[in-house]
């Protein structure tokens, strides 16, 4: 049945009103641009680097925080090899997410003047020759940052030869709950043994040049 002019006019007015309402609702619900996360930059002085007895984790103890990393590929094998005495390590700037995850890159450097056997071992451990004088290995470190300074008095027994400084950029945490959840998992037994999740820790004796910035006394 054909629609009368009055009904057609009323129908068009109703449709226009619905469209206008939907458009307004869509604008009201449009997502706003995300706010940029504030970044804090700080220097961390490192004087203790340890590895868990199961070789799965590296622990770095600094003046501000403790850092627990997954052990990079071949790193545990390198520590068990005589070649570790020939290696120096340099760390890039590290970044901490608002959830407490930390990432960074490292370079291991070794003099290329090696016996054929040692050269084969180095290559099996992931080193590549970049020029006539150097074998290097590049890698990434991933882990978590933890609060806590209870180990400051105990860390001297596992200290590096010199304290070093690395640069870290960190996003502001989502709240105090994150800090509470990331309290350090490192403990000290009554006889002075350092533990990570009930696994004993031992010092890493790798000569390290962290950012090539030795702390000045």
XYZ file of C-alpha atoms in Angstrom:
217
model
C 0.000 0.000 0.000
C 1.639 3.356 -0.987
C 2.809 5.551 1.915
C 0.981 8.883 2.221
C 3.068 12.076 1.981
C 2.504 12.766 5.682
C 3.626 9.265 6.684
C 6.605 9.441 4.337
C 7.647 12.724 5.887
C 7.291 11.262 9.382
C 9.308 8.176 8.353
C 12.170 10.309 6.988
C 12.257 12.418 10.133
C 12.467 9.277 12.272
C 15.298 7.804 10.174
C 17.269 11.062 10.313
C 16.864 11.220 14.098
C 18.130 7.625 14.518
C 21.131 8.270 12.273
C 21.999 11.453 14.184
C 21.764 9.624 17.515
C 23.982 6.778 16.308
C 26.566 9.232 14.975
C 26.654 11.117 18.268
C 27.035 7.873 20.228
C 29.857 6.768 17.962
C 31.704 10.030 18.512
C 31.228 9.796 22.266
C 32.667 6.259 22.332
C 35.590 6.933 19.997
C 38.843 5.873 21.711
C 41.173 8.625 22.792
C 44.842 8.590 21.854
C 46.884 6.634 24.423
C 48.976 8.709 26.772
C 52.710 8.345 26.475
C 54.278 6.375 29.321
C 56.699 8.437 31.459
C 60.279 7.141 31.199
C 62.806 7.262 34.026
C 66.516 7.093 33.197
C 68.958 5.958 35.845
C 72.440 4.501 36.249
C 72.866 1.170 38.026
C 76.169 0.302 39.658
C 76.847 -3.431 39.349
C 79.334 -5.233 41.559
C 77.868 -8.771 41.699
C 76.921 -11.137 38.881
C 75.900 -14.699 39.772
C 74.603 -17.776 37.988
C 72.171 -20.324 39.384
C 73.412 -23.837 40.076
C 71.092 -25.209 37.382
C 72.611 -22.674 34.916
C 69.163 -21.374 33.963
C 69.400 -17.856 35.417
C 71.866 -15.002 35.712
C 71.451 -12.676 38.689
C 72.754 -9.125 38.664
C 72.768 -7.243 41.977
C 72.898 -3.467 41.776
C 72.651 -0.545 44.155
C 69.008 0.073 43.255
C 67.505 -3.246 42.153
C 68.167 -6.924 41.543
C 67.815 -8.324 38.015
C 67.155 -11.965 37.139
C 67.808 -12.948 33.518
C 67.357 -16.137 31.553
C 70.870 -17.381 30.817
C 71.721 -16.569 27.167
C 72.468 -19.417 24.777
C 75.988 -20.904 25.167
C 76.747 -18.663 28.163
C 76.887 -21.476 30.713
C 79.102 -23.519 28.377
C 81.390 -20.508 27.972
C 81.785 -20.172 31.736
C 82.813 -23.829 31.935
C 85.368 -23.369 29.148
C 88.950 -22.100 29.615
C 88.071 -19.505 26.973
C 86.025 -17.487 29.485
C 89.287 -15.990 30.776
C 89.850 -14.469 27.329
C 86.415 -12.840 27.045
C 85.236 -9.340 27.878
C 81.582 -8.317 27.836
C 79.886 -5.035 27.000
C 76.233 -4.308 27.733
C 74.003 -1.853 25.903
C 71.454 0.359 27.630
C 68.696 -1.762 29.137
C 64.965 -1.029 29.145
C 62.409 -1.946 31.817
C 58.728 -2.149 30.876
C 55.978 -0.946 33.209
C 55.323 -4.607 34.116
C 58.926 -5.049 35.303
C 60.341 -6.947 32.303
C 63.892 -5.932 31.372
C 65.646 -6.381 28.026
C 69.027 -5.398 26.654
C 71.778 -6.494 24.345
C 75.336 -7.641 24.982
C 78.547 -8.147 23.039
C 81.187 -10.707 23.997
C 84.627 -10.026 22.592
C 87.648 -12.329 22.335
C 91.101 -11.977 20.802
C 91.260 -13.946 17.562
C 94.837 -15.068 18.234
C 93.826 -18.610 19.249
C 94.912 -22.133 18.562
C 92.899 -24.010 15.951
C 91.231 -26.048 18.692
C 90.268 -22.956 20.701
C 88.974 -21.260 17.556
C 86.731 -24.248 16.827
C 85.473 -24.172 20.416
C 84.743 -20.439 20.181
C 82.803 -20.886 16.967
C 80.808 -23.740 18.521
C 79.922 -21.320 21.336
C 78.510 -18.818 18.857
C 81.492 -16.523 18.245
C 82.135 -15.162 14.760
C 85.279 -13.479 13.453
C 84.598 -9.861 12.490
C 88.165 -8.889 11.615
C 91.713 -10.205 11.883
C 91.908 -9.456 15.609
C 88.494 -10.115 17.118
C 85.934 -12.868 17.611
C 82.582 -11.576 18.860
C 79.180 -12.816 19.883
C 76.050 -10.658 19.941
C 72.988 -11.537 21.975
C 69.958 -10.363 23.874
C 69.187 -10.627 27.576
C 65.637 -10.879 28.925
C 64.529 -10.996 32.517
C 62.775 -9.246 35.400
C 63.624 -6.376 37.703
C 63.072 -6.794 41.445
C 63.126 -4.434 44.402
C 65.100 -5.168 47.538
C 68.461 -4.251 49.066
C 68.831 -6.884 51.774
C 71.833 -8.449 50.042
C 74.033 -5.389 50.033
C 76.066 -6.572 52.999
C 76.454 -10.098 51.606
C 77.305 -9.387 48.011
C 80.999 -8.639 48.636
C 81.690 -12.371 48.780
C 80.557 -12.618 45.153
C 81.760 -9.284 43.816
C 83.384 -8.520 40.470
C 86.943 -7.243 40.427
C 85.569 -3.725 39.962
C 82.107 -2.164 40.153
C 80.660 -1.075 36.808
C 77.814 1.156 35.704
C 75.094 0.471 33.147
C 72.399 2.813 31.887
C 68.739 1.828 32.239
C 65.521 3.403 31.001
C 62.356 2.361 32.808
C 58.665 2.960 32.242
C 56.726 3.974 35.332
C 55.079 0.884 36.919
C 51.295 0.495 36.817
C 51.079 0.825 40.592
C 52.338 -0.291 43.967
C 50.949 -3.776 43.332
C 53.625 -4.322 40.674
C 56.386 -3.357 43.104
C 54.945 -5.640 45.761
C 54.684 -8.541 43.334
C 58.285 -8.025 42.177
C 59.971 -8.113 45.572
C 63.332 -9.859 45.251
C 63.281 -13.674 45.062
C 66.896 -13.783 46.280
C 67.491 -14.903 49.854
C 70.466 -15.664 52.079
C 70.659 -18.828 54.169
C 71.931 -18.853 57.751
C 75.344 -20.017 56.521
C 75.568 -17.241 53.932
C 74.585 -19.111 50.738
C 72.689 -17.008 48.208
C 69.554 -18.649 46.811
C 67.275 -17.901 43.866
C 63.963 -19.742 44.256
C 65.755 -22.323 46.492
C 68.524 -22.821 43.875
C 72.061 -21.915 44.978
C 73.894 -19.076 43.248
C 77.602 -18.857 42.491
C 79.647 -15.866 41.261
C 80.400 -15.340 37.584
C 84.130 -14.859 37.051
C 83.829 -13.543 33.499
C 85.909 -10.358 33.154
C 83.249 -7.779 32.337
C 83.443 -4.292 30.847
C 79.880 -3.073 31.326
C 79.337 -0.052 29.083
C 83.095 0.503 29.582
C 82.180 2.696 32.540
C 84.040 1.686 35.664
C 82.857 3.573 38.738
C 85.244 6.263 39.903
C 86.066 6.207 43.599
